[in-house]
Amino acid sequence: MRKYIGELLLEKKLVSEEHLKIALAEALNSRERIGNILIKKGYVTEEDFYQTLSEQLKLKYMNLSDFVIPEKMPENITIEVMQRNKCIFLEEKNEKLFFAFVDPTNLFAKDELYLLTGKEIEVVCAPPSKIEKILKKIESTSRVLEEVTEDIRVLLVKETEEGEEVLSLEKLSDEETSPIVKLVDTAIYDALQKRASDIHIESSQEGVYIRFRIDGILQKALGPIDLKYQNHIISRIKVMSELDIAEQRVPQDGRFKLRIKGRSIDFRVSILPTIFGEDAVIRILDKESIIIDLKNLSLESLGFDENVISVMKKKIREPYGMILVTGPTGSGKTTTLYAAISEINNGEDKIVTIEDPVEYQLKGVVQIPVNEKKGLTFARGLRSILRHDPDKIMVGEIRDPETAQIAIQSALTGHLVLTTVHANNIFDVIARFLNMGISPYNFVSSLNCVMAQRLIRVICSNCKKKVKYSEDFLTVMGFNGEKYRDFEFYEGSGCSECSGTGYKGRIAIGEVLNLNDDMKELIIDKAPIHVLKKKAKELGTVFLREVAEKKVLEGVTTIKEINRVTFAEV
């Protein structure tokens, strides 16, 4: 014979007899469920009550803390169906559909789901407050997509010699409400909502997939979409970017600007032919969102360690010389330079930048966009900047020997030059410049410091949990297995807050090469890397891998994440 819920709660010592009597009396008078009364009065926690209820009803229990909304719902199960029955779909296993119900005893709801899906329904017990929170989140996501496809007017902005001309969709297509237009607009709007940096449209044998790059990692957004729509999707993007629709055999690059809810957002487009048709990557440059972030931008806010910040703050305040920031594409180099400029932008110095493109807009700074089609290259722009009496110059990137030569001459003739170079670490930068044919003496004479950086993902605070690793695993991952086998590390288990990734947000890590006369002489003499590393260590350089390992031990990130962006020292 099944025990009453009150008996089970007493047996487990989760409520007192006195509290149970009070709740029973109130339940008789108000006809409210005893569980609701016990929870409302604080006599028992929601978690304890529903865990006990699951035992009474012999149902599986889930606390839903790590729950991630499934990408694919069963056929006929809409948000309206789940709201009506106060339930959420969890998963499908062995031809059975698992649902968590606010009221796990609601047989009518279970029957409706069975009739809609034709599959056996398994009821799971879970805290109702968490079910309701997830239902609201699903509804919110659904509403956003509905708004973008029905109510939000996405306007394409065309730049002309007279200024900006806003083009409505009627001017671009006779079928303003076509599904392809809605699909592309929805993808762009959703990417902005999720603060994605890029939208990838990829064709494969299964169909077209749309993925977003969020925190440096690609995440699936839509797909597969039938391959027959691939050409229409790419054509829509080409029309927006004013590219040649008829040309499908060579890569094309373009850009467009959208105005969404009063915000102007720039997009850079790259089209590439593949074996399944054309693929596209759209880089999002949400300047207005960045401007909000720039208000509090500083070297500290980026996450750098104290030793990196102290060296950088000292070097950017020197009257002349070159500061080099290096790292792969998407490692946050430009943001670091803007943080540095924000530190020294006191209104007394003329600061001029040349970039491709101008991604951030800073008050009190003259910013010049590179335009290679019109002949405005980094080198030509830099020469012109020097005739404008600047004190401090930022060069977006040094790509060629000519730009490198002018930048070094600028640093030697009394200007502070901040720039970026694509290289893997602080020593590869030196090799890059020397390979460009730059005089080693001029190079080191102009150089104040070199910083290499990476961006690492931070563990999601909502689903952060302690873990221990085996000695073998730690050794394989580049850690001292014997030393850390009993150490408690952290990981994110994946939840709705972080879209199941276990990570939310990123911080920067860096290594700085501080140059003194001895180090400069070694570089001029073209000393081997191991000699330079040894000297750098003596001068206080903490290398990227060491900084990354420190972040793991502090519980900021994971071993897997630092192995994604740094090499373990052998």
PDB file of N, CA and C in Angstrom, residues 63-97:
ATOM      1  N   ASN A  63      16.391  17.624 -11.051  1.00  0.00           N
ATOM      2  CA  ASN A  63      16.301  18.983 -10.470  1.00  0.00           C
ATOM      3  C   ASN A  63      16.413  20.082 -11.519  1.00  0.00           C
ATOM      4  N   LEU A  64      16.758  19.713 -12.769  1.00  0.00           N
ATOM      5  CA  LEU A  64      16.774  20.608 -13.939  1.00  0.00           C
ATOM      6  C   LEU A  64      17.812  21.731 -13.866  1.00  0.00           C
ATOM      7  N   SER A  65      18.749  21.690 -12.924  1.00  0.00           N
ATOM      8  CA  SER A  65      19.763  22.752 -12.819  1.00  0.00           C
ATOM      9  C   SER A  65      20.631  22.806 -14.066  1.00  0.00           C
ATOM     10  N   ASP A  66      20.932  21.631 -14.634  1.00  0.00           N
ATOM     11  CA  ASP A  66      21.813  21.585 -15.807  1.00  0.00           C
ATOM     12  C   ASP A  66      21.026  21.392 -17.099  1.00  0.00           C
ATOM     13  N   PHE A  67      19.717  21.654 -17.048  1.00  0.00           N
ATOM     14  CA  PHE A  67      18.868  21.364 -18.198  1.00  0.00           C
ATOM     15  C   PHE A  67      19.166  22.317 -19.358  1.00  0.00           C
ATOM     16  N   VAL A  68      19.306  21.753 -20.557  1.00  0.00           N
ATOM     17  CA  VAL A  68      19.489  22.529 -21.782  1.00  0.00           C
ATOM     18  C   VAL A  68      18.284  22.266 -22.675  1.00  0.00           C
ATOM     19  N   ILE A  69      17.656  23.318 -23.170  1.00  0.00           N
ATOM     20  CA  ILE A  69      16.477  23.177 -24.026  1.00  0.00           C
ATOM     21  C   ILE A  69      16.855  22.391 -25.284  1.00  0.00           C
ATOM     22  N   PRO A  70      16.168  21.274 -25.573  1.00  0.00           N
ATOM     23  CA  PRO A  70      16.511  20.474 -26.761  1.00  0.00           C
ATOM     24  C   PRO A  70      16.366  21.288 -28.043  1.00  0.00           C
ATOM     25  N   GLU A  71      17.291  21.053 -29.004  1.00  0.00           N
ATOM     26  CA  GLU A  71      17.231  21.780 -30.273  1.00  0.00           C
ATOM     27  C   GLU A  71      16.014  21.353 -31.085  1.00  0.00           C
ATOM     28  N   LYS A  72      15.659  20.066 -30.983  1.00  0.00           N
ATOM     29  CA  LYS A  72      14.556  19.549 -31.798  1.00  0.00           C
ATOM     30  C   LYS A  72      13.448  19.023 -30.906  1.00  0.00           C
ATOM     31  N   MET A  73      12.227  19.528 -31.130  1.00  0.00           N
ATOM     32  CA  MET A  73      11.058  19.082 -30.370  1.00  0.00           C
ATOM     33  C   MET A  73      10.324  17.993 -31.152  1.00  0.00           C
ATOM     34  N   PRO A  74       9.603  17.110 -30.446  1.00  0.00           N
ATOM     35  CA  PRO A  74       8.801  16.100 -31.161  1.00  0.00           C
ATOM     36  C   PRO A  74       7.745  16.777 -32.026  1.00  0.00           C
ATOM     37  N   GLU A  75       7.344  16.081 -33.065  1.00  0.00           N
ATOM     38  CA  GLU A  75       6.316  16.619 -33.959  1.00  0.00           C
ATOM     39  C   GLU A  75       5.030  16.905 -33.174  1.00  0.00           C
ATOM     40  N   ASN A  76       4.415  18.038 -33.463  1.00  0.00           N
ATOM     41  CA  ASN A  76       3.151  18.496 -32.840  1.00  0.00           C
ATOM     42  C   ASN A  76       3.322  19.017 -31.412  1.00  0.00           C
ATOM     43  N   ILE A  77       4.558  18.997 -30.864  1.00  0.00           N
ATOM     44  CA  ILE A  77       4.756  19.550 -29.519  1.00  0.00           C
ATOM     45  C   ILE A  77       5.268  20.986 -29.667  1.00  0.00           C
ATOM     46  N   THR A  78       4.359  21.929 -29.511  1.00  0.00           N
ATOM     47  CA  THR A  78       4.693  23.349 -29.635  1.00  0.00           C
ATOM     48  C   THR A  78       4.781  23.972 -28.249  1.00  0.00           C
ATOM     49  N   ILE A  79       5.222  25.217 -28.195  1.00  0.00           N
ATOM     50  CA  ILE A  79       5.272  25.946 -26.922  1.00  0.00           C
ATOM     51  C   ILE A  79       3.867  26.072 -26.330  1.00  0.00           C
ATOM     52  N   GLU A  80       2.870  26.230 -27.219  1.00  0.00           N
ATOM     53  CA  GLU A  80       1.472  26.360 -26.736  1.00  0.00           C
ATOM     54  C   GLU A  80       1.003  25.065 -26.061  1.00  0.00           C
ATOM     55  N   VAL A  81       1.379  23.921 -26.635  1.00  0.00           N
ATOM     56  CA  VAL A  81       0.997  22.612 -26.063  1.00  0.00           C
ATOM     57  C   VAL A  81       1.642  22.457 -24.682  1.00  0.00           C
ATOM     58  N   MET A  82       2.916  22.799 -24.566  1.00  0.00           N
ATOM     59  CA  MET A  82       3.617  22.657 -23.285  1.00  0.00           C
ATOM     60  C   MET A  82       3.067  23.619 -22.238  1.00  0.00           C
ATOM     61  N   GLN A  83       2.735  24.846 -22.673  1.00  0.00           N
ATOM     62  CA  GLN A  83       2.167  25.817 -21.723  1.00  0.00           C
ATOM     63  C   GLN A  83       0.795  25.360 -21.224  1.00  0.00           C
ATOM     64  N   ARG A  84      -0.005  24.824 -22.150  1.00  0.00           N
ATOM     65  CA  ARG A  84      -1.353  24.389 -21.780  1.00  0.00           C
ATOM     66  C   ARG A  84      -1.307  23.247 -20.780  1.00  0.00           C
ATOM     67  N   ASN A  85      -0.343  22.346 -20.971  1.00  0.00           N
ATOM     68  CA  ASN A  85      -0.240  21.180 -20.094  1.00  0.00           C
ATOM     69  C   ASN A  85       0.768  21.364 -18.956  1.00  0.00           C
ATOM     70  N   LYS A  86       1.355  22.572 -18.896  1.00  0.00           N
ATOM     71  CA  LYS A  86       2.332  22.900 -17.849  1.00  0.00           C
ATOM     72  C   LYS A  86       3.413  21.825 -17.738  1.00  0.00           C
ATOM     73  N   CYS A  87       4.106  21.641 -18.863  1.00  0.00           N
ATOM     74  CA  CYS A  87       5.158  20.630 -18.896  1.00  0.00           C
ATOM     75  C   CYS A  87       6.253  21.071 -19.859  1.00  0.00           C
ATOM     76  N   ILE A  88       7.398  20.413 -19.785  1.00  0.00           N
ATOM     77  CA  ILE A  88       8.472  20.663 -20.754  1.00  0.00           C
ATOM     78  C   ILE A  88       8.994  19.327 -21.277  1.00  0.00           C
ATOM     79  N   PHE A  89       9.345  19.311 -22.550  1.00  0.00           N
ATOM     80  CA  PHE A  89       9.925  18.110 -23.159  1.00  0.00           C
ATOM     81  C   PHE A  89      11.389  18.012 -22.740  1.00  0.00           C
ATOM     82  N   LEU A  90      11.805  16.809 -22.313  1.00  0.00           N
ATOM     83  CA  LEU A  90      13.180  16.598 -21.851  1.00  0.00           C
ATOM     84  C   LEU A  90      14.022  15.879 -22.888  1.00  0.00           C
ATOM     85  N   GLU A  91      13.577  14.684 -23.292  1.00  0.00           N
ATOM     86  CA  GLU A  91      14.366  13.897 -24.238  1.00  0.00           C
ATOM     87  C   GLU A  91      13.530  12.757 -24.794  1.00  0.00           C
ATOM     88  N   GLU A  92      14.077  12.095 -25.826  1.00  0.00           N
ATOM     89  CA  GLU A  92      13.448  10.893 -26.384  1.00  0.00           C
ATOM     90  C   GLU A  92      14.417   9.739 -26.248  1.00  0.00           C
ATOM     91  N   LYS A  93      13.941   8.634 -25.655  1.00  0.00           N
ATOM     92  CA  LYS A  93      14.786   7.450 -25.466  1.00  0.00           C
ATOM     93  C   LYS A  93      13.951   6.204 -25.714  1.00  0.00           C
ATOM     94  N   ASN A  94      14.500   5.316 -26.530  1.00  0.00           N
ATOM     95  CA  ASN A  94      13.830   4.031 -26.789  1.00  0.00           C
ATOM     96  C   ASN A  94      12.361   4.202 -27.179  1.00  0.00           C
ATOM     97  N   GLU A  95      12.119   5.154 -28.108  1.00  0.00           N
ATOM     98  CA  GLU A  95      10.756   5.412 -28.595  1.00  0.00           C
ATOM     99  C   GLU A  95       9.821   5.958 -27.513  1.00  0.00           C
ATOM    100  N   LYS A  96      10.371   6.411 -26.392  1.00  0.00           N
ATOM    101  CA  LYS A  96       9.557   7.023 -25.326  1.00  0.00           C
ATOM    102  C   LYS A  96       9.921   8.498 -25.212  1.00  0.00           C
ATOM    103  N   LEU A  97       8.891   9.327 -24.964  1.00  0.00           N
ATOM    104  CA  LEU A  97       9.119  10.766 -24.788  1.00  0.00           C
ATOM    105  C   LEU A  97       9.032  11.112 -23.299  1.00  0.00           C
TER     106      LEU A  97
END
